[in-house]
Coordinates of C-alpha atoms and ligand atoms in Angstrom, one line a residue:
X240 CA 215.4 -18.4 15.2
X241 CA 211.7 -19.6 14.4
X242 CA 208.6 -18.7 16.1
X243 CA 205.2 -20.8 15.2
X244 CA 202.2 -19.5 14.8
X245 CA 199.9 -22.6 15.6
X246 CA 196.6 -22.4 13.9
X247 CA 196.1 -25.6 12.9
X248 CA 196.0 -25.9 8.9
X249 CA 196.8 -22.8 8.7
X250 CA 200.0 -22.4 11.3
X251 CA 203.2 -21.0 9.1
X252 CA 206.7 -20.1 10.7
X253 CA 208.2 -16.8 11.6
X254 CA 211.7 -16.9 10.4
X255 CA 214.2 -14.1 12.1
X256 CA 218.1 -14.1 10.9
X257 CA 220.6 -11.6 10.0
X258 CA 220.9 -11.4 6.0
X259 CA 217.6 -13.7 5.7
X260 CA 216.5 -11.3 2.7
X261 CA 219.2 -12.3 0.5
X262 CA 219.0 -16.1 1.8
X263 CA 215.5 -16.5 1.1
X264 CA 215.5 -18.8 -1.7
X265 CA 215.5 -22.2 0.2
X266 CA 212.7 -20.8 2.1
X267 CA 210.6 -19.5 -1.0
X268 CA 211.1 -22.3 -3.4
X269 CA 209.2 -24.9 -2.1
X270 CA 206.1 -22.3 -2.0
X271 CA 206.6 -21.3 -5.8
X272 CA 205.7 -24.7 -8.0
X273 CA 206.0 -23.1 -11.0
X274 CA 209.3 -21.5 -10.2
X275 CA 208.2 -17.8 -10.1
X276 CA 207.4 -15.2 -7.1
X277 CA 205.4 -12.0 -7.5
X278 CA 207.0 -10.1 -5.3
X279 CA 205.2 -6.5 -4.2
X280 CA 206.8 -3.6 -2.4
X281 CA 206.5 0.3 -3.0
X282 CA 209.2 2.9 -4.2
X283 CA 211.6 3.5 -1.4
X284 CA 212.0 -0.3 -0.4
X285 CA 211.9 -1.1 -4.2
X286 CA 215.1 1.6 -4.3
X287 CA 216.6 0.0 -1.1
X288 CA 216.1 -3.6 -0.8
X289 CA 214.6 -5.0 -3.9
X290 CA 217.3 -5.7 -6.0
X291 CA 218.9 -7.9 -3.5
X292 CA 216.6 -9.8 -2.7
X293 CA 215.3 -10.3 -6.3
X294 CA 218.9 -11.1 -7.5
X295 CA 219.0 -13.8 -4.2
X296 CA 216.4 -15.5 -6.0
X297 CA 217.3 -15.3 -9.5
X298 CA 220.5 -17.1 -8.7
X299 CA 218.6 -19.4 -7.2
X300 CA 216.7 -19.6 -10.2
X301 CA 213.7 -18.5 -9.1
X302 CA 211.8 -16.1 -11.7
X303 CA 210.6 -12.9 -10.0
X304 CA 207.8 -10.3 -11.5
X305 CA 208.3 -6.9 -10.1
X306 CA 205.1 -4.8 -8.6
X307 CA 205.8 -1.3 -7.1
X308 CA 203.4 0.6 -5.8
X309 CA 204.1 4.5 -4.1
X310 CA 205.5 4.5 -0.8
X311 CA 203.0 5.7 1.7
X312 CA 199.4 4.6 3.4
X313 CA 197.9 6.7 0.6
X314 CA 198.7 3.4 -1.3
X315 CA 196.1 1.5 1.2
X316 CA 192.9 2.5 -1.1
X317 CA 190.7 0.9 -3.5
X318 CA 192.5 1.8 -6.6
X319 CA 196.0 0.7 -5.9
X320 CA 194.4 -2.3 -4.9
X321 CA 192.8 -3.2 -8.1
X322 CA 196.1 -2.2 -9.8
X323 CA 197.7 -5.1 -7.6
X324 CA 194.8 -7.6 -8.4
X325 CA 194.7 -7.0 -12.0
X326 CA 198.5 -7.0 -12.9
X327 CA 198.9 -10.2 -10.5
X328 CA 195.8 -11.9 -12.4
X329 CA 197.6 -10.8 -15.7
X330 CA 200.7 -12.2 -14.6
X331 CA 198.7 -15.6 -14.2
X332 CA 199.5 -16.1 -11.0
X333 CA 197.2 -18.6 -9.5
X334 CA 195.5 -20.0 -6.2
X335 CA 198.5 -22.3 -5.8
X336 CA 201.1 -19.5 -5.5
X337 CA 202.4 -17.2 -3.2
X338 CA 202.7 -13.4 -3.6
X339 CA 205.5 -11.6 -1.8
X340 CA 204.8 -8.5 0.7
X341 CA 207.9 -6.9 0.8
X342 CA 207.7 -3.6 2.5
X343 CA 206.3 -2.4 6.1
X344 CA 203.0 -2.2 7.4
X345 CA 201.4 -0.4 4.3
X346 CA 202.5 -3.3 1.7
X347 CA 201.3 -6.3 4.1
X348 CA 198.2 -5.2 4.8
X349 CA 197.3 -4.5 1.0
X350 CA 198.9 -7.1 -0.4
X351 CA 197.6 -9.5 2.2
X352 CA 194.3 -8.4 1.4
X353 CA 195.1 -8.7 -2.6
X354 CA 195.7 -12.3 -1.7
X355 CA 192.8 -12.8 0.1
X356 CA 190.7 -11.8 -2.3
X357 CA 192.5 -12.9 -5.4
X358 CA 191.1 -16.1 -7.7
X359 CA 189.2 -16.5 -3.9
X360 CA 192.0 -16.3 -2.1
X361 CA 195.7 -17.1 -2.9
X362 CA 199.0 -17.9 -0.3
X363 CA 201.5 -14.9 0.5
X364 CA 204.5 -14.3 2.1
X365 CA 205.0 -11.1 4.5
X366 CA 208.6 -10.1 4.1
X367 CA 208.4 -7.0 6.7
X368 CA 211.0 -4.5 6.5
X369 CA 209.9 -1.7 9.2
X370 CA 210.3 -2.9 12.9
X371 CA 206.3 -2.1 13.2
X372 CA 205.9 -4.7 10.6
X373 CA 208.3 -6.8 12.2
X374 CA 206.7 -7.1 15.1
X375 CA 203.2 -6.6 14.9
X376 CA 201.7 -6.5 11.3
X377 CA 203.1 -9.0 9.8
X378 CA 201.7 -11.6 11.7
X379 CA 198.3 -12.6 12.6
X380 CA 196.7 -12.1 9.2
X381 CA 194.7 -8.6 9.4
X382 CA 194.9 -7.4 5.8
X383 CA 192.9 -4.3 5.0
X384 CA 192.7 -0.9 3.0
X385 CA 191.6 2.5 3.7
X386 CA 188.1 4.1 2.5
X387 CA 186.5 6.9 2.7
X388 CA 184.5 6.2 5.7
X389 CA 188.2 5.6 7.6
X390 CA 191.1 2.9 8.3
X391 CA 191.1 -0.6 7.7
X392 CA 187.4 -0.7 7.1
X393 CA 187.5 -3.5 4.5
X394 CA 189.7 -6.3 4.5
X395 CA 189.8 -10.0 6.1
X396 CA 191.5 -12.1 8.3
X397 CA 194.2 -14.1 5.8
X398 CA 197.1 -15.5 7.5
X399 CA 200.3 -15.3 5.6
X400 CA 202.2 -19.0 4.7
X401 CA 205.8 -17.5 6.2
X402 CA 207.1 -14.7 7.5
X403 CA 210.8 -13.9 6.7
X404 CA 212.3 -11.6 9.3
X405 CA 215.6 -10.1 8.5
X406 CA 216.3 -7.1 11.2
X407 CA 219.4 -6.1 8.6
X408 CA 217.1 -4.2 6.4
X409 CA 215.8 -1.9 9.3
X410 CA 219.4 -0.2 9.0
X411 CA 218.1 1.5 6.2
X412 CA 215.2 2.9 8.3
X413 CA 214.6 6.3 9.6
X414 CA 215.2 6.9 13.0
X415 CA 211.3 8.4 13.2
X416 CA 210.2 5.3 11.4
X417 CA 212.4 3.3 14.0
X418 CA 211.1 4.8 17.1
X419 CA 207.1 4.2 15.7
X420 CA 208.0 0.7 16.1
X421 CA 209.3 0.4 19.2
X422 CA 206.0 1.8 20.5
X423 CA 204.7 -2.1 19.7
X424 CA 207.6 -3.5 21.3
X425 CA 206.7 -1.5 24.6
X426 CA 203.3 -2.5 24.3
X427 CA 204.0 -6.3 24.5
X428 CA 205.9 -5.6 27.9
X429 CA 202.8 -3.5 29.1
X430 CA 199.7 -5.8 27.8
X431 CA 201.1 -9.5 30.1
X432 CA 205.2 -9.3 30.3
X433 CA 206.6 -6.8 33.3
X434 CA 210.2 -8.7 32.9
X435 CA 209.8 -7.5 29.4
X436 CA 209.1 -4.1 30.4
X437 CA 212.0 -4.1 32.5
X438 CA 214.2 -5.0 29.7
X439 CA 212.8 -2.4 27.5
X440 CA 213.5 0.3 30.1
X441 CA 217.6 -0.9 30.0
X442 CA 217.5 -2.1 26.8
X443 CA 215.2 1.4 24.2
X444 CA 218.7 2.6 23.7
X445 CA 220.3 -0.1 22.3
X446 CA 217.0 -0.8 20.0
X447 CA 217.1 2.6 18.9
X448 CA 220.6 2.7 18.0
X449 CA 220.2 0.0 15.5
X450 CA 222.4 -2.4 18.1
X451 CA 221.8 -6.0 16.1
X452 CA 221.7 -8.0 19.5
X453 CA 218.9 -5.9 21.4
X454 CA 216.8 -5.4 18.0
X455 CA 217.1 -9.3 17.7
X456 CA 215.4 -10.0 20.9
X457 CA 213.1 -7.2 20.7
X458 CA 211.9 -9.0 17.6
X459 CA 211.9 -12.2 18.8
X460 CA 210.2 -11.2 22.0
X461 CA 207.4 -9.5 20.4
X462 CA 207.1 -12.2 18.1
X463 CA 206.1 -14.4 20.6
X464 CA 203.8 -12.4 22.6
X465 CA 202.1 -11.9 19.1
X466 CA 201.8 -15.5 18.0
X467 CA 200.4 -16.4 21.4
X468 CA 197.9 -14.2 21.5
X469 CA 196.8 -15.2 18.0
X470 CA 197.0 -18.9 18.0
X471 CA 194.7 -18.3 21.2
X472 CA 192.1 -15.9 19.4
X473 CA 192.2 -15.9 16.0
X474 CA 189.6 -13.5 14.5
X475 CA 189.4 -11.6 18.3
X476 CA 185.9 -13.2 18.9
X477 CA 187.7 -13.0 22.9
X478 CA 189.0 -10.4 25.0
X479 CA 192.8 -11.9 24.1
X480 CA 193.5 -10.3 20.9
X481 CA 192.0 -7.2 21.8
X482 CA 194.6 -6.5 24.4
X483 CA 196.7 -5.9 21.2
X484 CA 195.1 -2.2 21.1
X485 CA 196.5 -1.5 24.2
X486 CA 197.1 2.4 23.3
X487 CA 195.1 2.4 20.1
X488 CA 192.0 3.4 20.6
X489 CA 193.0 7.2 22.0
X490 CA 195.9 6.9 19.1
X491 CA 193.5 6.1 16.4
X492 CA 191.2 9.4 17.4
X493 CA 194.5 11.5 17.6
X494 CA 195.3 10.0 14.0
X495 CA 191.8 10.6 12.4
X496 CA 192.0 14.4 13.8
X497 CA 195.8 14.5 12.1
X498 CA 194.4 13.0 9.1
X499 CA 196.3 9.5 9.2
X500 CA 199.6 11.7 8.1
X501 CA 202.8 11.8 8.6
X502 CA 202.1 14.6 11.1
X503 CA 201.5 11.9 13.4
X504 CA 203.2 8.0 12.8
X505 CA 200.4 5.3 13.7
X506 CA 203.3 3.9 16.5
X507 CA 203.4 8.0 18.1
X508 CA 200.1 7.6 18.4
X509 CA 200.0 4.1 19.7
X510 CA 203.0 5.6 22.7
X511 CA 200.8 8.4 23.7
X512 CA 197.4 6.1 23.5
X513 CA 199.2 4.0 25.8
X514 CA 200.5 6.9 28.4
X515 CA 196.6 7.8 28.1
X516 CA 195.5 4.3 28.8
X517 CA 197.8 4.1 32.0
X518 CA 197.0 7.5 33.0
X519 CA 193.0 6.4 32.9
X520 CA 193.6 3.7 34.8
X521 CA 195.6 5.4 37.3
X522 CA 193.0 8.6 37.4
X523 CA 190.1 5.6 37.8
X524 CA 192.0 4.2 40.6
X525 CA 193.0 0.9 38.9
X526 CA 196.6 1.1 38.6
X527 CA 198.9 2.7 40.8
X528 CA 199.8 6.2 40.0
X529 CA 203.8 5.5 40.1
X530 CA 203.4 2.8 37.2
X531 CA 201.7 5.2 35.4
X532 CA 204.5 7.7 35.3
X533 CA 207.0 5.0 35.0
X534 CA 205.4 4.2 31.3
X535 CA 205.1 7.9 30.2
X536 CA 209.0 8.1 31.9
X537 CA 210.1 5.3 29.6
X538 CA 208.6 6.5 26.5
X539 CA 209.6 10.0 26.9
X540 CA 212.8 8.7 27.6
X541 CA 212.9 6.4 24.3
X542 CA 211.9 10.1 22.3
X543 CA 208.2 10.3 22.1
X544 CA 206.1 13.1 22.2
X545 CA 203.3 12.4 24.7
X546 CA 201.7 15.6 24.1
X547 CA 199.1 16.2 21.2
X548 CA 200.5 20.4 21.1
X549 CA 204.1 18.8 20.0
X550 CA 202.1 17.3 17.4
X551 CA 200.6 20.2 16.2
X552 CA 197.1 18.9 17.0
X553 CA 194.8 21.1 19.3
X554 CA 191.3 18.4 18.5
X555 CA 188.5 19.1 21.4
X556 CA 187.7 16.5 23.9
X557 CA 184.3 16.0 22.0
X558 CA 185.9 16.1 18.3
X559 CA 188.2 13.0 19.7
X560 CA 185.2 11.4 21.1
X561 CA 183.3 11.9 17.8
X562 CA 186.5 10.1 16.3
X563 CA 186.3 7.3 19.0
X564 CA 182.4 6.4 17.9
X565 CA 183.7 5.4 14.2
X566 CA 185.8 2.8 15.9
X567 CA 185.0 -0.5 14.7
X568 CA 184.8 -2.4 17.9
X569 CA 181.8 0.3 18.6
X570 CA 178.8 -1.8 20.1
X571 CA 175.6 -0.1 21.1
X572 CA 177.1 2.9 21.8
X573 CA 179.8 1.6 24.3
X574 CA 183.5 0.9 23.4
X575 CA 185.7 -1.3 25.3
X576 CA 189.0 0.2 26.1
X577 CA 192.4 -1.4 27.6
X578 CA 193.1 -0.5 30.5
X579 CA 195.9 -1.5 33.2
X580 CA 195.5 -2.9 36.6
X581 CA 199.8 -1.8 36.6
X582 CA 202.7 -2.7 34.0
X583 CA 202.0 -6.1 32.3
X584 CA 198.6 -6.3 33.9
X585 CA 196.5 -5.0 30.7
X586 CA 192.5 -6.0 30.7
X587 CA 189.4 -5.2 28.3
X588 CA 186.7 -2.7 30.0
X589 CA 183.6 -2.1 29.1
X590 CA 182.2 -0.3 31.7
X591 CA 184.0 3.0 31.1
X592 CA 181.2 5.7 29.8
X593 CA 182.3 8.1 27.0
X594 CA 181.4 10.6 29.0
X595 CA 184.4 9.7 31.5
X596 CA 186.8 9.8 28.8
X597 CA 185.5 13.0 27.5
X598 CA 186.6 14.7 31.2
X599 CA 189.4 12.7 31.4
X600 CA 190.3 14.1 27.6
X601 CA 189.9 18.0 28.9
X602 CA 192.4 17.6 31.4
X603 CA 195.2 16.7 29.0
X604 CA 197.5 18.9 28.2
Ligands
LIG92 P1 204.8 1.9 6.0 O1 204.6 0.6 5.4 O2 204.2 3.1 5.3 O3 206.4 2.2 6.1 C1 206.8 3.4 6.6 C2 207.8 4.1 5.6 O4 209.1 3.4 5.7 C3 207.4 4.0 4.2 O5 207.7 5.2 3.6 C4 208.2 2.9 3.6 O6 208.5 3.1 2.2 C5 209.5 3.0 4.4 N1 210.3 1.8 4.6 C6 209.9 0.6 4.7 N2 210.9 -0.2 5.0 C7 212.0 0.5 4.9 C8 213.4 0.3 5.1 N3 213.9 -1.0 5.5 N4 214.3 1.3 5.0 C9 213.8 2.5 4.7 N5 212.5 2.8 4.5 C10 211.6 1.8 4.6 O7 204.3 2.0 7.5 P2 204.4 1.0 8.7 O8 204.7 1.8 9.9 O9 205.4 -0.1 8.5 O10 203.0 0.3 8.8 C11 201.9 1.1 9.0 C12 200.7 0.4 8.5 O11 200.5 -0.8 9.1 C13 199.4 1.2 8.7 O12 198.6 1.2 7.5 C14 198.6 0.3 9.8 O13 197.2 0.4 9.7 C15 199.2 -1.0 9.5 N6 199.2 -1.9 10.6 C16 198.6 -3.2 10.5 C17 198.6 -4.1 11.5 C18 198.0 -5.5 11.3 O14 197.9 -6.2 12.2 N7 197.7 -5.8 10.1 C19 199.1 -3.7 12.7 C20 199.7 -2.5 12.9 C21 199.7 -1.6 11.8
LIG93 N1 197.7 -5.2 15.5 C1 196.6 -5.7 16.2 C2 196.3 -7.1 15.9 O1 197.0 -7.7 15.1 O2 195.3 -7.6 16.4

């Protein structure tokens, strides 16, 4: 199955097929002139799926250099990206290659960035391998590390020349890991596609349980939704690709206060940013109240936590607040939040004061 992403010069395919990791060769050669691929991933995919897929292109007599970085966001920071740069740059790679991502959301969005950046920008290749990567980062070209000032604060918009889904390699995925994703896949149904929420509401079980079939067209489904909303805004000068943090800006405060740790997954947060966003809009009287529990239902349903306690994190209304103010979409003091008018009916506010989230934020449990 192949889903465009149409921007012009620089549209590139999304390829998703069983056993695509270790059939990648006909895919990657034409984007390697001088026959070799740096391909980037951290320890635990390196220990999983790296061989493979490096011996899939070997035989196909494609030479690969080997980068491994450690697993974990940890690896998101300055100095693992000069590590990246300088080892690519001393492996001569050059403005008309393409260097690999292969890994989840961690290893596109630094290597993406490494691309960006490198000889003024080189092509690369997102080869996702969580089902958050999948379905979200991998596509659309946000690359970015971490500082000290918070998430994602430098980086640039660098769209990837191919994405190579294989949903095989998600076998080897934790179940935790598994679930984090599936929050994106929700997300898609609640931002513009009810029929999709339906689906998701018959169909968590199967994704969750690794079926082949349902993951498939969770993928593919998301896929789409994600590639429209791109090819329509790009860099999110619009309201369109904003819908995409649909959940994220409570999540994001809940992950600053648990330290952006493994106490709490970026895609828990993202399910109970979304439960919060509904419940808003069902407390501001924009959304009826019954579609509001119907979301929190299905995600406690599909195993998330939708309280902050289970997570251990006990963060004051005003600490979360003081979180929401480093956002970057911050503008004169007012941030615009997603909001619902019901399920698939998800719109950009601005008119909501902080204040009104603050007492919105005490009466959660
Ligand atoms: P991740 O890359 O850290 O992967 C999670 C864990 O799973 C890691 O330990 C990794 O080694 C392991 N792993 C990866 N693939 C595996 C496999 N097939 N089998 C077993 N283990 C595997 O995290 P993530 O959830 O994929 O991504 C989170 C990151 O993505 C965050 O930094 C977030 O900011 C970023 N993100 C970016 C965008 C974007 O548009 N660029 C969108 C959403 C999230
Ligand atoms: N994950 C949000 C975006 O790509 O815009």
């Amino acid at each position: 199955m192949i889903v465009d992403v149409a921007l012009g010069s620089r549209s590139y395919p999304i390829h998703i097929a069983p056993e695509l990791l270790t059939s990648a060769a006909p895919l990657l050669g034409p984007l390697a002139p001088r026959g070799r691929l740096a391909v980037v991933t951290d320890t635990r995919v390196a220990a999983l799926h790296l061989p493979a897929f490096a011996q899939s292109l070997a035989a196909a007599g494609l030479a690969v250099d080997e980068i491994v970085v450690p697993a974990g966001e940890a690896s998101k920071d300055w100095a693992t990206l000069a590590q990246v740069s300088e080892r690519l740059l001393s492996l001569g790679v050059e403005r008309g290659d393409v260097v690999v991502a292969l890994g989840g959301g961690v290893i596109g969005d630094l290597v993406g960035f490494a691309a960006a950046i490198l000889r003024r920008g080189c092509g690369f290749v997102q080869v996702p391998t969580t089902l958050l990567a999948q379905v979200d980062s991998s596509v659309g070209g946000k690359t970015a590390i971490n500082t000290a000032s918070g998430k994602n604060l430098v980086g640039a918009f660098h769209q990837p020349r191919l994405v190579l889904v294989d949903p095989r390699v998600l076998a080897t995925l934790p179940e935790r890991e598994l679930r984090a994703g599936y929050a994106e896949v929700v997300k898609y149904g609640l931002i513009d596609d009810a029929d999709f929420f339906d689906w998701c509401e018959a169909n968590a079980a199967a994704v969750l349980a690794g079926d082949p079939a349902a993951l498939t067209r969770a993928i593919a489904t998301s896929c789409r939704a994600k590639a429209r909303v791109v090819a329509a805004d790009e860099r999110e000068t619009g309201d369109i690709r904003a819908l995409l943090n649909l959940g994220h800006t409570f999540g994001h405060a809940y992950e600053a206060e648990a330290g952006y740790s493994d106490t709490l997954l970026h895609g828990e947060a993202v399910a109970l940013g979304m439960a919060l966003a509904f419940d808003v809009s069902a407390a501001r009287g924009l959304c009826p109240a019954e579609d509001a529990a119907r979301v929190r239902a299905h995600l406690l349903a599909a195993g998330f936590r939708l309280s902050p306690a289970e997570f251990g994190i006990a963060a004051s209304p005003a600490t979360l607040i003081h979180h929401m103010r480093q956002d970057k979409k911050m503008q004169a003091g007012t941030l615009p939040f997603i909001l619902a008018r019901g399920i698939g009916k998800a719109f950009v506010a601005r008119d909501v004061p902080l204040a009104a989230i603050e007492a919105f934020l005490g009466t959660v449990r």
